[in-house]
């Protein structure tokens, strides 16, 4: 609460990764450039940013899509680019909204594994809003909203 706008901006850039339900990719940037963006904002050297973006995109099965613009990608591909972008700068907190909502079951499982493994590997917290029981089953702790109140899930 005591941070200035500038401090808040820097905090968000370094410590937070977001996966929005509707991707929010920059339409004029390629898939790789979208993933490199948070790294550039955090002043990661270009060669390191390219290497990290390439590694994440390949791990998500998007190696052949790196130079495509978002409107040339399927919804599932866009979602995976958004996930790679959120993880690229290794934030301390990753917040996701239905991260597997546009993915087939097999890809959803791979993406969830990447999210969970990446967060554990970098000692980051993952907050995931989801209706997927499979996604929720991977959580260390689950909460639900019942009658407008946040409760420990059973």
Short mmCIF file of N, CA and C in Angstrom, two decimals:
data_model
loop_
_atom_site.label_atom_id
_atom_site.label_comp_id
_atom_site.label_asym_id
_atom_site.label_seq_id
_atom_site.Cartn_x
_atom_site.Cartn_y
_atom_site.Cartn_z
N UNK A 1 0.81 -1.19 0.00
CA UNK A 1 0.00 0.00 0.00
C UNK A 1 0.86 1.26 0.00
N UNK A 2 2.06 1.17 0.49
CA UNK A 2 2.92 2.34 0.56
C UNK A 2 3.78 2.55 -0.67
N UNK A 3 3.61 1.73 -1.69
CA UNK A 3 4.44 1.86 -2.90
C UNK A 3 3.90 2.95 -3.82
N UNK A 4 4.83 3.63 -4.49
CA UNK A 4 4.44 4.60 -5.50
C UNK A 4 3.99 3.84 -6.76
N UNK A 5 3.40 4.56 -7.71
CA UNK A 5 3.00 3.92 -8.97
C UNK A 5 4.20 3.30 -9.67
N UNK A 6 5.31 4.01 -9.67
CA UNK A 6 6.54 3.50 -10.30
C UNK A 6 7.01 2.20 -9.63
N UNK A 7 7.00 2.19 -8.29
CA UNK A 7 7.39 0.98 -7.56
C UNK A 7 6.43 -0.16 -7.83
N UNK A 8 5.15 0.13 -7.89
CA UNK A 8 4.15 -0.90 -8.20
C UNK A 8 4.37 -1.48 -9.59
N UNK A 9 4.67 -0.61 -10.55
CA UNK A 9 4.93 -1.06 -11.92
C UNK A 9 6.12 -2.00 -11.94
N UNK A 10 7.20 -1.64 -11.29
CA UNK A 10 8.38 -2.50 -11.26
C UNK A 10 8.09 -3.82 -10.54
N UNK A 11 7.34 -3.74 -9.44
CA UNK A 11 6.97 -4.95 -8.71
C UNK A 11 6.19 -5.90 -9.62
N UNK A 12 5.18 -5.37 -10.31
CA UNK A 12 4.37 -6.21 -11.20
C UNK A 12 5.22 -6.83 -12.30
N UNK A 13 6.12 -6.05 -12.89
CA UNK A 13 6.98 -6.55 -13.97
C UNK A 13 7.87 -7.69 -13.52
N UNK A 14 8.40 -7.58 -12.31
CA UNK A 14 9.35 -8.58 -11.83
C UNK A 14 8.67 -9.78 -11.19
N UNK A 15 7.63 -9.52 -10.42
CA UNK A 15 7.11 -10.55 -9.52
C UNK A 15 5.81 -11.23 -9.94
N UNK A 16 5.10 -10.68 -10.92
CA UNK A 16 3.80 -11.23 -11.29
C UNK A 16 3.80 -11.73 -12.73
N UNK A 17 3.17 -12.86 -12.94
CA UNK A 17 2.90 -13.38 -14.27
C UNK A 17 1.41 -13.62 -14.39
N UNK A 18 0.81 -13.15 -15.47
CA UNK A 18 -0.64 -13.28 -15.65
C UNK A 18 -0.94 -14.13 -16.88
N UNK A 19 -1.92 -15.03 -16.75
CA UNK A 19 -2.48 -15.74 -17.89
C UNK A 19 -3.96 -15.40 -17.91
N UNK A 20 -4.34 -14.56 -18.87
CA UNK A 20 -5.71 -14.10 -18.97
C UNK A 20 -6.54 -15.12 -19.75
N UNK A 21 -7.83 -15.15 -19.48
CA UNK A 21 -8.72 -16.09 -20.16
C UNK A 21 -8.75 -15.82 -21.67
N UNK A 22 -8.61 -14.57 -22.06
CA UNK A 22 -8.66 -14.24 -23.47
C UNK A 22 -7.31 -13.76 -23.99
N UNK A 23 -6.24 -14.31 -23.47
CA UNK A 23 -4.86 -14.23 -23.96
C UNK A 23 -4.19 -12.87 -23.82
N UNK A 24 -4.79 -11.79 -24.34
CA UNK A 24 -4.17 -10.46 -24.30
C UNK A 24 -2.78 -10.42 -24.91
N UNK A 25 -2.60 -11.14 -26.02
CA UNK A 25 -1.33 -11.07 -26.74
C UNK A 25 -1.29 -9.78 -27.55
N UNK A 26 -0.09 -9.26 -27.77
CA UNK A 26 0.07 -8.05 -28.58
C UNK A 26 -0.06 -8.49 -30.04
N UNK A 27 -1.08 -8.00 -30.76
CA UNK A 27 -1.39 -8.52 -32.09
C UNK A 27 -0.32 -8.27 -33.15
N UNK A 28 0.53 -7.27 -32.95
CA UNK A 28 1.56 -6.95 -33.94
C UNK A 28 2.90 -7.61 -33.64
N UNK A 29 2.96 -8.41 -32.58
CA UNK A 29 4.19 -9.13 -32.22
C UNK A 29 4.02 -10.61 -32.50
N UNK A 30 5.08 -11.25 -32.94
CA UNK A 30 5.05 -12.70 -33.16
C UNK A 30 4.90 -13.42 -31.82
N UNK A 31 4.66 -14.71 -31.88
CA UNK A 31 4.56 -15.51 -30.66
C UNK A 31 5.83 -15.35 -29.82
N UNK A 32 6.99 -15.48 -30.46
CA UNK A 32 8.26 -15.35 -29.73
C UNK A 32 8.41 -13.95 -29.14
N UNK A 33 8.06 -12.93 -29.89
CA UNK A 33 8.18 -11.56 -29.39
C UNK A 33 7.24 -11.31 -28.22
N UNK A 34 6.04 -11.91 -28.24
CA UNK A 34 5.13 -11.79 -27.11
C UNK A 34 5.74 -12.40 -25.85
N UNK A 35 6.44 -13.52 -26.00
CA UNK A 35 7.07 -14.17 -24.84
C UNK A 35 8.29 -13.37 -24.39
N UNK A 36 9.00 -12.78 -25.32
CA UNK A 36 10.19 -11.98 -24.98
C UNK A 36 9.83 -10.66 -24.32
N UNK A 37 8.62 -10.16 -24.51
CA UNK A 37 8.24 -8.84 -24.03
C UNK A 37 8.49 -8.61 -22.53
N UNK A 38 8.02 -9.51 -21.63
CA UNK A 38 8.29 -9.24 -20.22
C UNK A 38 9.79 -9.29 -19.89
N UNK A 39 10.54 -10.04 -20.66
CA UNK A 39 11.98 -10.11 -20.44
C UNK A 39 12.64 -8.79 -20.85
N UNK A 40 12.20 -8.24 -21.98
CA UNK A 40 12.73 -6.94 -22.42
C UNK A 40 12.38 -5.86 -21.40
N UNK A 41 11.15 -5.89 -20.89
CA UNK A 41 10.74 -4.90 -19.89
C UNK A 41 11.57 -5.02 -18.61
N UNK A 42 12.04 -6.22 -18.32
CA UNK A 42 12.87 -6.46 -17.15
C UNK A 42 14.37 -6.37 -17.47
N UNK A 43 14.68 -5.87 -18.66
CA UNK A 43 16.06 -5.62 -19.10
C UNK A 43 16.94 -6.87 -19.14
N UNK A 44 16.33 -7.99 -19.49
CA UNK A 44 17.09 -9.22 -19.72
C UNK A 44 17.78 -9.05 -21.08
N UNK A 45 19.07 -9.38 -21.18
CA UNK A 45 19.77 -9.25 -22.47
C UNK A 45 19.05 -10.03 -23.57
N UNK A 46 19.05 -9.47 -24.76
CA UNK A 46 18.29 -10.01 -25.90
C UNK A 46 18.59 -11.49 -26.14
N UNK A 47 19.85 -11.87 -26.16
CA UNK A 47 20.19 -13.27 -26.44
C UNK A 47 19.58 -14.21 -25.40
N UNK A 48 19.62 -13.81 -24.15
CA UNK A 48 19.04 -14.63 -23.08
C UNK A 48 17.52 -14.68 -23.22
N UNK A 49 16.90 -13.54 -23.58
CA UNK A 49 15.46 -13.49 -23.76
C UNK A 49 15.01 -14.39 -24.90
N UNK A 50 15.73 -14.34 -26.01
CA UNK A 50 15.40 -15.19 -27.16
C UNK A 50 15.54 -16.67 -26.78
N UNK A 51 16.60 -17.00 -26.09
CA UNK A 51 16.82 -18.40 -25.68
C UNK A 51 15.72 -18.88 -24.75
N UNK A 52 15.34 -18.05 -23.78
CA UNK A 52 14.31 -18.46 -22.84
C UNK A 52 12.96 -18.59 -23.53
N UNK A 53 12.63 -17.64 -24.40
CA UNK A 53 11.35 -17.69 -25.13
C UNK A 53 11.31 -18.92 -26.03
N UNK A 54 12.39 -19.17 -26.74
CA UNK A 54 12.45 -20.34 -27.62
C UNK A 54 12.27 -21.63 -26.84
N UNK A 55 12.95 -21.75 -25.71
CA UNK A 55 12.84 -22.95 -24.88
C UNK A 55 11.43 -23.18 -24.38
N UNK A 56 10.79 -22.13 -23.90
CA UNK A 56 9.41 -22.27 -23.41
C UNK A 56 8.45 -22.64 -24.52
N UNK A 57 8.56 -21.96 -25.65
CA UNK A 57 7.65 -22.24 -26.77
C UNK A 57 7.85 -23.66 -27.29
N UNK A 58 9.09 -24.11 -27.37
CA UNK A 58 9.33 -25.49 -27.82
C UNK A 58 8.77 -26.48 -26.81
N UNK A 59 8.95 -26.20 -25.53
CA UNK A 59 8.43 -27.09 -24.49
C UNK A 59 6.91 -27.20 -24.55
N UNK A 60 6.27 -26.13 -25.03
CA UNK A 60 4.81 -26.12 -25.16
C UNK A 60 4.35 -26.57 -26.54
N UNK A 61 5.25 -27.12 -27.33
CA UNK A 61 4.88 -27.64 -28.64
C UNK A 61 4.64 -26.57 -29.69
N UNK A 62 5.24 -25.40 -29.52
CA UNK A 62 5.00 -24.28 -30.43
C UNK A 62 6.25 -23.87 -31.20
N UNK A 63 7.21 -24.76 -31.32
CA UNK A 63 8.44 -24.43 -32.03
C UNK A 63 8.21 -23.96 -33.45
N UNK A 64 7.23 -24.53 -34.12
CA UNK A 64 6.95 -24.16 -35.52
C UNK A 64 6.13 -22.87 -35.63
N UNK A 65 5.66 -22.36 -34.51
CA UNK A 65 4.77 -21.19 -34.53
C UNK A 65 5.45 -19.91 -34.05
N UNK A 66 6.71 -19.95 -33.76
CA UNK A 66 7.38 -18.82 -33.12
C UNK A 66 7.28 -17.50 -33.88
N UNK A 67 7.28 -17.56 -35.18
CA UNK A 67 7.27 -16.34 -35.97
C UNK A 67 5.88 -15.92 -36.44
N UNK A 68 4.86 -16.64 -36.00
CA UNK A 68 3.50 -16.30 -36.40
C UNK A 68 2.91 -15.23 -35.49
N UNK A 69 2.04 -14.42 -36.07
CA UNK A 69 1.30 -13.42 -35.30
C UNK A 69 0.13 -14.11 -34.61
N UNK A 70 -0.38 -13.53 -33.52
CA UNK A 70 -1.48 -14.16 -32.79
C UNK A 70 -2.68 -14.54 -33.64
N UNK A 71 -3.06 -13.69 -34.62
CA UNK A 71 -4.25 -14.03 -35.42
C UNK A 71 -3.99 -15.17 -36.41
N UNK A 72 -2.76 -15.64 -36.48
CA UNK A 72 -2.42 -16.81 -37.31
C UNK A 72 -2.35 -18.09 -36.47
N UNK A 73 -2.67 -17.98 -35.19
CA UNK A 73 -2.61 -19.11 -34.27
C UNK A 73 -4.02 -19.53 -33.86
N UNK A 74 -4.18 -20.80 -33.53
CA UNK A 74 -5.46 -21.27 -32.99
C UNK A 74 -5.61 -20.73 -31.57
N UNK A 75 -6.82 -20.86 -31.02
CA UNK A 75 -7.05 -20.43 -29.65
C UNK A 75 -6.15 -21.15 -28.66
N UNK A 76 -5.98 -22.45 -28.85
CA UNK A 76 -5.11 -23.21 -27.97
C UNK A 76 -3.66 -22.78 -28.07
N UNK A 77 -3.21 -22.49 -29.28
CA UNK A 77 -1.84 -22.01 -29.46
C UNK A 77 -1.65 -20.64 -28.81
N UNK A 78 -2.64 -19.77 -28.96
CA UNK A 78 -2.55 -18.46 -28.31
C UNK A 78 -2.49 -18.60 -26.79
N UNK A 79 -3.26 -19.53 -26.26
CA UNK A 79 -3.26 -19.74 -24.81
C UNK A 79 -1.88 -20.21 -24.35
N UNK A 80 -1.26 -21.10 -25.11
CA UNK A 80 0.07 -21.59 -24.73
C UNK A 80 1.12 -20.48 -24.84
N UNK A 81 0.99 -19.59 -25.82
CA UNK A 81 1.89 -18.44 -25.91
C UNK A 81 1.70 -17.56 -24.67
N UNK A 82 0.45 -17.33 -24.28
CA UNK A 82 0.17 -16.52 -23.10
C UNK A 82 0.77 -17.14 -21.84
N UNK A 83 0.74 -18.46 -21.74
CA UNK A 83 1.33 -19.14 -20.60
C UNK A 83 2.85 -19.01 -20.62
N UNK A 84 3.45 -19.18 -21.78
CA UNK A 84 4.90 -19.01 -21.90
C UNK A 84 5.29 -17.59 -21.51
N UNK A 85 4.52 -16.61 -21.95
CA UNK A 85 4.81 -15.21 -21.61
C UNK A 85 4.74 -15.00 -20.10
N UNK A 86 3.75 -15.59 -19.44
CA UNK A 86 3.60 -15.42 -18.00
C UNK A 86 4.75 -16.05 -17.22
N UNK A 87 5.33 -17.12 -17.76
CA UNK A 87 6.40 -17.83 -17.06
C UNK A 87 7.80 -17.34 -17.42
N UNK A 88 7.91 -16.61 -18.51
CA UNK A 88 9.22 -16.27 -19.09
C UNK A 88 10.16 -15.59 -18.10
N UNK A 89 9.67 -14.66 -17.33
CA UNK A 89 10.54 -13.90 -16.42
C UNK A 89 10.61 -14.52 -15.02
N UNK A 90 10.11 -15.74 -14.88
CA UNK A 90 10.18 -16.50 -13.65
C UNK A 90 9.66 -15.70 -12.45
N UNK A 91 8.37 -15.30 -12.52
CA UNK A 91 7.81 -14.48 -11.45
C UNK A 91 7.60 -15.27 -10.16
N UNK A 92 7.45 -14.56 -9.07
CA UNK A 92 7.18 -15.20 -7.78
C UNK A 92 5.73 -15.61 -7.61
N UNK A 93 4.84 -14.97 -8.39
CA UNK A 93 3.41 -15.27 -8.32
C UNK A 93 2.85 -15.31 -9.74
N UNK A 94 2.21 -16.42 -10.08
CA UNK A 94 1.56 -16.58 -11.39
C UNK A 94 0.06 -16.68 -11.13
N UNK A 95 -0.69 -15.80 -11.78
CA UNK A 95 -2.14 -15.76 -11.61
C UNK A 95 -2.77 -16.14 -12.94
N UNK A 96 -3.62 -17.16 -12.92
CA UNK A 96 -4.22 -17.64 -14.17
C UNK A 96 -5.75 -17.67 -14.07
N UNK A 97 -6.37 -17.42 -15.19
CA UNK A 97 -7.83 -17.48 -15.29
C UNK A 97 -8.17 -18.51 -16.37
N UNK A 98 -8.66 -19.66 -15.95
CA UNK A 98 -9.00 -20.75 -16.87
C UNK A 98 -7.87 -21.02 -17.87
N UNK A 99 -6.68 -21.39 -17.38
CA UNK A 99 -5.53 -21.54 -18.28
C UNK A 99 -5.65 -22.66 -19.30
N UNK A 100 -6.58 -23.58 -19.09
CA UNK A 100 -6.72 -24.69 -20.03
C UNK A 100 -8.07 -24.67 -20.74
N UNK A 101 -8.80 -23.59 -20.61
CA UNK A 101 -10.15 -23.50 -21.15
C UNK A 101 -10.24 -23.69 -22.65
N UNK A 102 -9.19 -23.37 -23.40
CA UNK A 102 -9.24 -23.47 -24.87
C UNK A 102 -8.38 -24.62 -25.40
N UNK A 103 -8.05 -25.56 -24.53
CA UNK A 103 -7.13 -26.62 -24.92
C UNK A 103 -7.80 -27.99 -24.91
N UNK A 104 -7.32 -28.89 -25.79
CA UNK A 104 -7.80 -30.26 -25.75
C UNK A 104 -7.22 -30.93 -24.50
N UNK A 105 -7.77 -32.08 -24.13
CA UNK A 105 -7.41 -32.72 -22.86
C UNK A 105 -5.92 -33.03 -22.76
N UNK A 106 -5.33 -33.54 -23.83
CA UNK A 106 -3.90 -33.89 -23.79
C UNK A 106 -3.02 -32.65 -23.62
N UNK A 107 -3.30 -31.61 -24.39
CA UNK A 107 -2.53 -30.37 -24.30
C UNK A 107 -2.76 -29.70 -22.95
N UNK A 108 -4.00 -29.75 -22.46
CA UNK A 108 -4.31 -29.16 -21.15
C UNK A 108 -3.48 -29.81 -20.06
N UNK A 109 -3.34 -31.13 -20.11
CA UNK A 109 -2.54 -31.85 -19.11
C UNK A 109 -1.08 -31.40 -19.18
N UNK A 110 -0.54 -31.28 -20.40
CA UNK A 110 0.85 -30.84 -20.56
C UNK A 110 1.04 -29.42 -20.04
N UNK A 111 0.10 -28.54 -20.35
CA UNK A 111 0.19 -27.15 -19.93
C UNK A 111 0.11 -27.04 -18.41
N UNK A 112 -0.81 -27.77 -17.80
CA UNK A 112 -0.92 -27.76 -16.35
C UNK A 112 0.36 -28.25 -15.70
N UNK A 113 0.92 -29.31 -16.26
CA UNK A 113 2.19 -29.83 -15.74
C UNK A 113 3.28 -28.76 -15.81
N UNK A 114 3.35 -28.06 -16.96
CA UNK A 114 4.35 -27.00 -17.13
C UNK A 114 4.14 -25.90 -16.10
N UNK A 115 2.90 -25.46 -15.92
CA UNK A 115 2.61 -24.42 -14.93
C UNK A 115 3.03 -24.85 -13.53
N UNK A 116 2.57 -26.01 -13.12
CA UNK A 116 2.85 -26.50 -11.77
C UNK A 116 4.35 -26.74 -11.59
N UNK A 117 4.98 -27.43 -12.53
CA UNK A 117 6.41 -27.74 -12.42
C UNK A 117 7.25 -26.47 -12.42
N UNK A 118 6.92 -25.53 -13.29
CA UNK A 118 7.68 -24.29 -13.37
C UNK A 118 7.56 -23.50 -12.07
N UNK A 119 6.36 -23.43 -11.53
CA UNK A 119 6.17 -22.71 -10.27
C UNK A 119 6.92 -23.39 -9.13
N UNK A 120 6.87 -24.69 -9.08
CA UNK A 120 7.60 -25.40 -8.01
C UNK A 120 9.11 -25.24 -8.18
N UNK A 121 9.57 -25.35 -9.42
CA UNK A 121 11.00 -25.22 -9.72
C UNK A 121 11.54 -23.85 -9.31
N UNK A 122 10.73 -22.81 -9.47
CA UNK A 122 11.18 -21.45 -9.16
C UNK A 122 10.61 -20.93 -7.85
N UNK A 123 10.07 -21.85 -7.04
CA UNK A 123 9.51 -21.50 -5.73
C UNK A 123 8.50 -20.36 -5.85
N UNK A 124 7.63 -20.46 -6.86
CA UNK A 124 6.61 -19.46 -7.11
C UNK A 124 5.25 -19.99 -6.68
N UNK A 125 4.37 -19.08 -6.40
CA UNK A 125 2.99 -19.42 -6.05
C UNK A 125 2.14 -19.34 -7.32
N UNK A 126 1.28 -20.32 -7.50
CA UNK A 126 0.36 -20.36 -8.63
C UNK A 126 -1.06 -20.22 -8.09
N UNK A 127 -1.76 -19.20 -8.56
CA UNK A 127 -3.17 -19.03 -8.24
C UNK A 127 -3.94 -19.26 -9.53
N UNK A 128 -4.85 -20.22 -9.49
CA UNK A 128 -5.55 -20.60 -10.71
C UNK A 128 -7.06 -20.57 -10.47
N UNK A 129 -7.75 -19.75 -11.25
CA UNK A 129 -9.22 -19.79 -11.26
C UNK A 129 -9.60 -20.79 -12.33
N UNK A 130 -10.36 -21.82 -11.95
CA UNK A 130 -10.71 -22.86 -12.91
C UNK A 130 -12.00 -23.56 -12.51
N UNK A 131 -12.67 -24.10 -13.52
CA UNK A 131 -13.81 -24.98 -13.29
C UNK A 131 -13.39 -26.44 -13.50
N UNK A 132 -12.15 -26.66 -13.91
CA UNK A 132 -11.65 -28.00 -14.23
C UNK A 132 -11.26 -28.76 -12.96
N UNK A 133 -11.91 -29.87 -12.74
CA UNK A 133 -11.57 -30.72 -11.59
C UNK A 133 -10.15 -31.27 -11.73
N UNK A 134 -9.74 -31.57 -12.98
CA UNK A 134 -8.39 -32.09 -13.21
C UNK A 134 -7.34 -31.05 -12.83
N UNK A 135 -7.59 -29.80 -13.19
CA UNK A 135 -6.65 -28.73 -12.84
C UNK A 135 -6.63 -28.53 -11.33
N UNK A 136 -7.77 -28.50 -10.71
CA UNK A 136 -7.85 -28.29 -9.26
C UNK A 136 -7.17 -29.43 -8.49
N UNK A 137 -7.22 -30.64 -9.05
CA UNK A 137 -6.61 -31.79 -8.37
C UNK A 137 -5.10 -31.65 -8.23
N UNK A 138 -4.47 -30.81 -9.04
CA UNK A 138 -3.02 -30.62 -8.97
C UNK A 138 -2.62 -29.63 -7.88
N UNK A 139 -3.57 -28.94 -7.31
CA UNK A 139 -3.28 -27.89 -6.34
C UNK A 139 -2.91 -28.46 -4.98
N UNK A 140 -2.05 -27.74 -4.28
CA UNK A 140 -1.73 -28.07 -2.90
C UNK A 140 -2.88 -27.66 -1.98
N UNK A 141 -3.61 -26.64 -2.40
CA UNK A 141 -4.75 -26.13 -1.61
C UNK A 141 -5.80 -25.63 -2.59
N UNK A 142 -7.05 -25.96 -2.32
CA UNK A 142 -8.14 -25.48 -3.17
C UNK A 142 -9.18 -24.76 -2.33
N UNK A 143 -9.67 -23.69 -2.92
CA UNK A 143 -10.73 -22.91 -2.29
C UNK A 143 -11.89 -22.85 -3.26
N UNK A 144 -13.07 -22.72 -2.74
CA UNK A 144 -14.25 -22.59 -3.59
C UNK A 144 -15.07 -21.39 -3.15
N UNK A 145 -15.95 -20.96 -4.02
CA UNK A 145 -16.88 -19.89 -3.68
C UNK A 145 -18.24 -20.53 -3.53
N UNK A 146 -18.78 -20.45 -2.33
CA UNK A 146 -20.08 -21.03 -2.01
C UNK A 146 -20.96 -19.92 -1.44
N UNK A 147 -22.07 -19.67 -2.11
CA UNK A 147 -23.00 -18.62 -1.67
C UNK A 147 -22.28 -17.30 -1.47
N UNK A 148 -21.35 -17.01 -2.38
CA UNK A 148 -20.64 -15.73 -2.33
C UNK A 148 -19.52 -15.66 -1.31
N UNK A 149 -19.20 -16.76 -0.68
CA UNK A 149 -18.14 -16.78 0.34
C UNK A 149 -17.01 -17.72 -0.07
N UNK A 150 -15.80 -17.31 0.22
CA UNK A 150 -14.63 -18.12 -0.07
C UNK A 150 -14.48 -19.17 1.05
N UNK A 151 -14.41 -20.44 0.64
CA UNK A 151 -14.31 -21.54 1.62
C UNK A 151 -13.28 -22.55 1.17
N UNK A 152 -12.71 -23.24 2.14
CA UNK A 152 -11.80 -24.34 1.87
C UNK A 152 -12.60 -25.43 1.15
N UNK A 153 -12.10 -25.89 0.00
CA UNK A 153 -12.80 -26.95 -0.75
C UNK A 153 -12.62 -28.27 -0.02
N UNK A 154 -13.60 -29.13 -0.22
CA UNK A 154 -13.53 -30.45 0.44
C UNK A 154 -12.96 -31.48 -0.45
#
